[in-house]
PDB file of C-alpha atoms in Angstrom:
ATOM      1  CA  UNK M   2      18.532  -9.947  -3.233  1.00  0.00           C
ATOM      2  CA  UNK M   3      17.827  -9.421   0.699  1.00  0.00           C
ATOM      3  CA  UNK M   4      20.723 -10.623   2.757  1.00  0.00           C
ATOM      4  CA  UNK M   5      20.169 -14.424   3.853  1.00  0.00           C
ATOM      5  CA  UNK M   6      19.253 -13.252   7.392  1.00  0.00           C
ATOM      6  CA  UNK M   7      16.372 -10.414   6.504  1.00  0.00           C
ATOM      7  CA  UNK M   8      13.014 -10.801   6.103  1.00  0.00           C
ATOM      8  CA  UNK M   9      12.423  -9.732   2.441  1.00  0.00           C
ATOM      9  CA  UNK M  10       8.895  -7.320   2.727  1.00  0.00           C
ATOM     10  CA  UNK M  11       7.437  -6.278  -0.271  1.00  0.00           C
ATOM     11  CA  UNK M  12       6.132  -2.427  -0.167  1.00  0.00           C
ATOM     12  CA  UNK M  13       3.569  -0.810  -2.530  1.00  0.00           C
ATOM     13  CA  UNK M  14       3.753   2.882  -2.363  1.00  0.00           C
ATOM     14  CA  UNK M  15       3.282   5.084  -5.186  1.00  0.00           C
ATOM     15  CA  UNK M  16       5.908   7.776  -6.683  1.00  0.00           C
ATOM     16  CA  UNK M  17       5.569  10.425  -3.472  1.00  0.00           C
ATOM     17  CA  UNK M  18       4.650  13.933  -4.930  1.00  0.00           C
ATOM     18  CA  UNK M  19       4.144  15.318  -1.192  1.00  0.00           C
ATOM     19  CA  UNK M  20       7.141  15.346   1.611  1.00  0.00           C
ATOM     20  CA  UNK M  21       5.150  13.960   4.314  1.00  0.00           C
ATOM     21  CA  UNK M  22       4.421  10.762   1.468  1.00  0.00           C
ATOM     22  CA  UNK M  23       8.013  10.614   1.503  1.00  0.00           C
ATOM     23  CA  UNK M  24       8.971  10.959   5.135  1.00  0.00           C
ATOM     24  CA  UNK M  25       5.896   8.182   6.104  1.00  0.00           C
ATOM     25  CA  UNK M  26       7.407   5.848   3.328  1.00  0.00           C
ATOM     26  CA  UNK M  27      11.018   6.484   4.364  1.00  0.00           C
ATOM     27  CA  UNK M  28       9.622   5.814   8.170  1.00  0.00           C
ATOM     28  CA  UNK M  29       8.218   2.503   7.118  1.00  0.00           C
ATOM     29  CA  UNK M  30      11.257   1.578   5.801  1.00  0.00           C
ATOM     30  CA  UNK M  31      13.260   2.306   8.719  1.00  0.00           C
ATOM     31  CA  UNK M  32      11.143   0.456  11.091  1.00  0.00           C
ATOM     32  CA  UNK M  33      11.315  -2.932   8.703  1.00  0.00           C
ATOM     33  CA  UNK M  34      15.182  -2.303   8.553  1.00  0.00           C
ATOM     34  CA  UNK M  35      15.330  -1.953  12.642  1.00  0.00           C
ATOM     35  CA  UNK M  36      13.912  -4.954  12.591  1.00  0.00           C
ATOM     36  CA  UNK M  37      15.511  -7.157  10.348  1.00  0.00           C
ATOM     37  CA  UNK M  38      13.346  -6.800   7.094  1.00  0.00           C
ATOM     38  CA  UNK M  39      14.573  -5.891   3.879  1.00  0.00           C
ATOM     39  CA  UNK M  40      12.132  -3.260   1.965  1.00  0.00           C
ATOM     40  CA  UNK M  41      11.506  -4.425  -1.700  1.00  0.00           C
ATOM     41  CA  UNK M  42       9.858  -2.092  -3.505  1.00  0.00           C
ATOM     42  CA  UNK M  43       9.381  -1.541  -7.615  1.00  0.00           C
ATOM     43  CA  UNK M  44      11.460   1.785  -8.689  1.00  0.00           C
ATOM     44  CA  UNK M  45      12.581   2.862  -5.442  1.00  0.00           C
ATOM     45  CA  UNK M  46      14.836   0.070  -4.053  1.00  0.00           C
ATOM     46  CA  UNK M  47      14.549  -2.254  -7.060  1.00  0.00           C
ATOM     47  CA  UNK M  48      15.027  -1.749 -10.658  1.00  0.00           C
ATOM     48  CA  UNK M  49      13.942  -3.837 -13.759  1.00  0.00           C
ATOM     49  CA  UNK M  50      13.721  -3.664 -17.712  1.00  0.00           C
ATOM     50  CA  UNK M  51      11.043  -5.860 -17.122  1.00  0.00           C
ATOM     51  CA  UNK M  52       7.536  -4.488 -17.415  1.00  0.00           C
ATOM     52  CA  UNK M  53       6.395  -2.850 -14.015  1.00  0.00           C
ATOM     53  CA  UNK M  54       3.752  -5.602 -13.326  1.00  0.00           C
ATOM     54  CA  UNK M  55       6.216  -8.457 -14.176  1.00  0.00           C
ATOM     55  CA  UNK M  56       8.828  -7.146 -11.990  1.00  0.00           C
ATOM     56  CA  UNK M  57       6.597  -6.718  -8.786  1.00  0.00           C
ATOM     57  CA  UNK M  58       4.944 -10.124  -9.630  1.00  0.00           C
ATOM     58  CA  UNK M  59       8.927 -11.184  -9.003  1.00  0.00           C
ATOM     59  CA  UNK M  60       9.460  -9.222  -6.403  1.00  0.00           C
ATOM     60  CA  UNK M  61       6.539 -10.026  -4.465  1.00  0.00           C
ATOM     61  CA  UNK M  62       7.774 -14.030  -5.259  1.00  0.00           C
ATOM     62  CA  UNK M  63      10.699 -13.786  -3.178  1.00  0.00           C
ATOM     63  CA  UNK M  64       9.200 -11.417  -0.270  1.00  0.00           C
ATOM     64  CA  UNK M  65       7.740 -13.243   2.961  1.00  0.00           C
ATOM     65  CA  UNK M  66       5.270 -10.087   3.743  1.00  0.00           C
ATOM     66  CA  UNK M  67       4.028  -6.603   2.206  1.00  0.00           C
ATOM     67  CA  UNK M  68       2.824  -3.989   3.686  1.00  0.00           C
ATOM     68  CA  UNK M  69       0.317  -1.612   1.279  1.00  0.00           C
ATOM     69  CA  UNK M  70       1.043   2.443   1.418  1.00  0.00           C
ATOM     70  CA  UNK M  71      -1.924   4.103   0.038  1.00  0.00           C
ATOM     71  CA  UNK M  72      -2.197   7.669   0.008  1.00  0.00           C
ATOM     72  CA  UNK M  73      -4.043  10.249  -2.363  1.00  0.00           C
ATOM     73  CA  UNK M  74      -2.905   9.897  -6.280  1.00  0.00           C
ATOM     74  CA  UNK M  75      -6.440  11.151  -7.344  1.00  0.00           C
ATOM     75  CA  UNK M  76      -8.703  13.425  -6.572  1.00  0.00           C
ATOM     76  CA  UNK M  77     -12.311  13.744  -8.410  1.00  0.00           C
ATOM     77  CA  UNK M  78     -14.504  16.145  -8.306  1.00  0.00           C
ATOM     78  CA  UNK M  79     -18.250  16.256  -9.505  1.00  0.00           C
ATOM     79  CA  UNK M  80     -18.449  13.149 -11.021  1.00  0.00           C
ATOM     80  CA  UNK M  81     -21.418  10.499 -11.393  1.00  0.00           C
ATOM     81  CA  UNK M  82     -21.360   6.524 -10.303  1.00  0.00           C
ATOM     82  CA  UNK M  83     -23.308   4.297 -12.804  1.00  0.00           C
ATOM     83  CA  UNK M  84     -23.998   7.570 -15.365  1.00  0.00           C
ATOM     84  CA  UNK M  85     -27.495   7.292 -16.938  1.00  0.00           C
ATOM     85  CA  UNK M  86     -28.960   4.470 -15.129  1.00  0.00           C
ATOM     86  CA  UNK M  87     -31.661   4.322 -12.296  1.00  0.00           C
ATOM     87  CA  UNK M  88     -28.262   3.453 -10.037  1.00  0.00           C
ATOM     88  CA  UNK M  89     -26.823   6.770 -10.784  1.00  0.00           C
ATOM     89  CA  UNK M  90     -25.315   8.890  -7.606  1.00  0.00           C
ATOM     90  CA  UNK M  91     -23.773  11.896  -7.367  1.00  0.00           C
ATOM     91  CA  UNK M  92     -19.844  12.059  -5.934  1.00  0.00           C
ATOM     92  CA  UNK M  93     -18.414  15.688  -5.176  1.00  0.00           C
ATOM     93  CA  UNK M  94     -15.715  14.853  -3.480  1.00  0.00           C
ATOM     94  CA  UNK M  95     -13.555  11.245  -3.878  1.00  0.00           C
ATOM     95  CA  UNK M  96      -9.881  10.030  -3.319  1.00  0.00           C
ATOM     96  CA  UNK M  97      -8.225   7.331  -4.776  1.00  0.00           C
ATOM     97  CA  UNK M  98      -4.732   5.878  -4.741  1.00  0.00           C
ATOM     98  CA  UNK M  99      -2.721   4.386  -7.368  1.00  0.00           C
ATOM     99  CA  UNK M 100      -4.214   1.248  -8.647  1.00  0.00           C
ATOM    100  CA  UNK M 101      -0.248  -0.310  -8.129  1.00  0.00           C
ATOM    101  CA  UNK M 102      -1.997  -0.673  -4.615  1.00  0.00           C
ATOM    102  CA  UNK M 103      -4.928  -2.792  -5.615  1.00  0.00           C
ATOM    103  CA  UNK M 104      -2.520  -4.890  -8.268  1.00  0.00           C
ATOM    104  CA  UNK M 105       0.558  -5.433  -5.859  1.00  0.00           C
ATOM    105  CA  UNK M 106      -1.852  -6.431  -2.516  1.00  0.00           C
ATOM    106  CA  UNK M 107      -3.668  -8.677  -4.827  1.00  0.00           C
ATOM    107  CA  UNK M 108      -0.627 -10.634  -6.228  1.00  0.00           C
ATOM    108  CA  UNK M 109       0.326 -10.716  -2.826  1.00  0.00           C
ATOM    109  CA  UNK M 110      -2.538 -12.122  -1.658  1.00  0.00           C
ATOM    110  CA  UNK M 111      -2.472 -14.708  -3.906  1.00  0.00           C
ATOM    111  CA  UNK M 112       0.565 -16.346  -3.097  1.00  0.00           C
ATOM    112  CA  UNK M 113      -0.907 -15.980   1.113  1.00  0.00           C
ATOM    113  CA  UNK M 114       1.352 -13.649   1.831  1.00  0.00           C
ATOM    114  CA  UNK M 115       0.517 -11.640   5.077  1.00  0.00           C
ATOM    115  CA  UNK M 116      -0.127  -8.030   4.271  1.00  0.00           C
ATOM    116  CA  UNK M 117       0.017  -4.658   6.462  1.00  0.00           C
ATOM    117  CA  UNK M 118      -2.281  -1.890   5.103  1.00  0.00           C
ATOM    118  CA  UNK M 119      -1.881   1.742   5.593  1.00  0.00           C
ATOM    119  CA  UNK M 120      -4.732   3.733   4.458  1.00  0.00           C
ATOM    120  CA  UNK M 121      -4.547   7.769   3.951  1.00  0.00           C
ATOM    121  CA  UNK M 122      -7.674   9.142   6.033  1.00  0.00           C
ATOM    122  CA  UNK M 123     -10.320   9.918   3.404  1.00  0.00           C
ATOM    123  CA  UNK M 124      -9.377   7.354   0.400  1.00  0.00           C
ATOM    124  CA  UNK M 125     -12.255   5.235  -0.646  1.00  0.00           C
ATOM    125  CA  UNK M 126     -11.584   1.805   0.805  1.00  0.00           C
ATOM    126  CA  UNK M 127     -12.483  -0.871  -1.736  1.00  0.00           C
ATOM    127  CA  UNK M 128     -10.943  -3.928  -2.771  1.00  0.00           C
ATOM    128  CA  UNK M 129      -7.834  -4.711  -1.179  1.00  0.00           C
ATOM    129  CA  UNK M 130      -7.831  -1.585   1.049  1.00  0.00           C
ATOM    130  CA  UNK M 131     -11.109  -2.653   2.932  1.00  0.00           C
ATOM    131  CA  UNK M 132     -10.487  -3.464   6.006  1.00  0.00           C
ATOM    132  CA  UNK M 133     -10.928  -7.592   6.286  1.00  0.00           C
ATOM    133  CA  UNK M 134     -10.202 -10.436   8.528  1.00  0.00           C
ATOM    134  CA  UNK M 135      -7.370 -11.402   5.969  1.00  0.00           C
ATOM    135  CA  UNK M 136      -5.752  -8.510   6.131  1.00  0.00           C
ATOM    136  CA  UNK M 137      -5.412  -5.614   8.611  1.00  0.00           C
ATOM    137  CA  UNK M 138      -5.886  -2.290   7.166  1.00  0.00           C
ATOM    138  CA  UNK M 139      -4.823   0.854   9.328  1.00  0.00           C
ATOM    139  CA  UNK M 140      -6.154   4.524   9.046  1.00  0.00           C
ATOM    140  CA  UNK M 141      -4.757   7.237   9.183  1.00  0.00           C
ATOM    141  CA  UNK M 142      -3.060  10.275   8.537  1.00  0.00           C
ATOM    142  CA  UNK M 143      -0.197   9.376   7.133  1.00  0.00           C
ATOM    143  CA  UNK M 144       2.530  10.459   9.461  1.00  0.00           C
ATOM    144  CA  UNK M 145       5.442   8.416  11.385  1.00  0.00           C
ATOM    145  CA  UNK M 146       3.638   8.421  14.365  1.00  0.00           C
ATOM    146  CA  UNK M 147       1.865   6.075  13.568  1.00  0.00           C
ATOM    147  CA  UNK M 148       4.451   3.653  13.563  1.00  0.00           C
ATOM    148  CA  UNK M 149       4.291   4.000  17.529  1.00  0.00           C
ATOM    149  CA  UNK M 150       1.035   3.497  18.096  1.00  0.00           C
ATOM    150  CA  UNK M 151      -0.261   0.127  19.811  1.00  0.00           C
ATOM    151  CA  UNK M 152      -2.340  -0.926  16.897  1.00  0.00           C
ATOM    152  CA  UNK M 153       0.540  -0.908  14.645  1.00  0.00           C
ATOM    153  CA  UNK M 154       3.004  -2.151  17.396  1.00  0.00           C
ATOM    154  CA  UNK M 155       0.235  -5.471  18.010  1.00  0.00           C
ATOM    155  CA  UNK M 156      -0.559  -5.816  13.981  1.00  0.00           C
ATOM    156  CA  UNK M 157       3.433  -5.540  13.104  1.00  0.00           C
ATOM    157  CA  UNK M 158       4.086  -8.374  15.792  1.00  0.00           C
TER     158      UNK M 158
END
């Protein structure tokens, strides 16, 4: 549980494979720290025996924002949209994070949360990483230094 006087924030991030995913996470959670949130996140600050979904669905119950890390899990190459059908089209190159992204921003969403997106430069922005009125989505590369631009500074205020 957060302490009475933090700001619970609930962060979806996948399982870092890369150093800079770690040291952009890690940054993220100093900055809600140095200012008086408490980072909630699924198998990195909080553990369960619950099923994963269940347990963020909790999480996310108790947290008063989230913020939505989304950097490369998956990379395709030379694959076909709609396969077979006059709407078929061609995609050499395509990233995608972990669905846990689309999932956890969605349950947050639905219980009108405010959420914070960060966007790795070059995912394909769908769902709950477009870029909407609701919800600000920021891209980037991900790298601490973005946590001192003015966008983030005005957005995180």
């Amino acid at each position: 549980m957060p302490q009475e006087t933090s700001l619970a924030v609930f962060v979806s991030c996948g399982t870092p494979y890369l150093k800079a995913q770690e040291d952009f996470i890690s940054a993220v959670e100093a900055h809600l720290k140095s200012h008086g949130c408490t980072p909630i996140t699924v198998g990195r600050s909080r553990y369960s025996v619950r099923q994963p979904v269940e347990a963020a669905r909790d999480c996310i119950a108790e947290c008063r924002g989230a913020i939505v890390i989304a950097f490369e899990r998956i990379r395709i190459l030379n694959a076909a949209e709609y396969p077979d059908s006059p709407k078929e089209r061609s995609i050499l190159v395509e990233a995608h994070p972990t669905i846990w992204n689309q999932m956890e921003a969605a349950m947050a969403y639905s219980k009108s949360i405010p959420i914070l997106t960060f966007v790795q430069t070059g995912i394909k922005r769908q769902g709950m990483l477009s870029n909407r009125f609701e919800w600000p989505a920021i891209e980037a590369d991900l790298s601490p230094d973005v946590l001192r631009t003015e966008a983030f500074r005005q957005i995180f205020e």
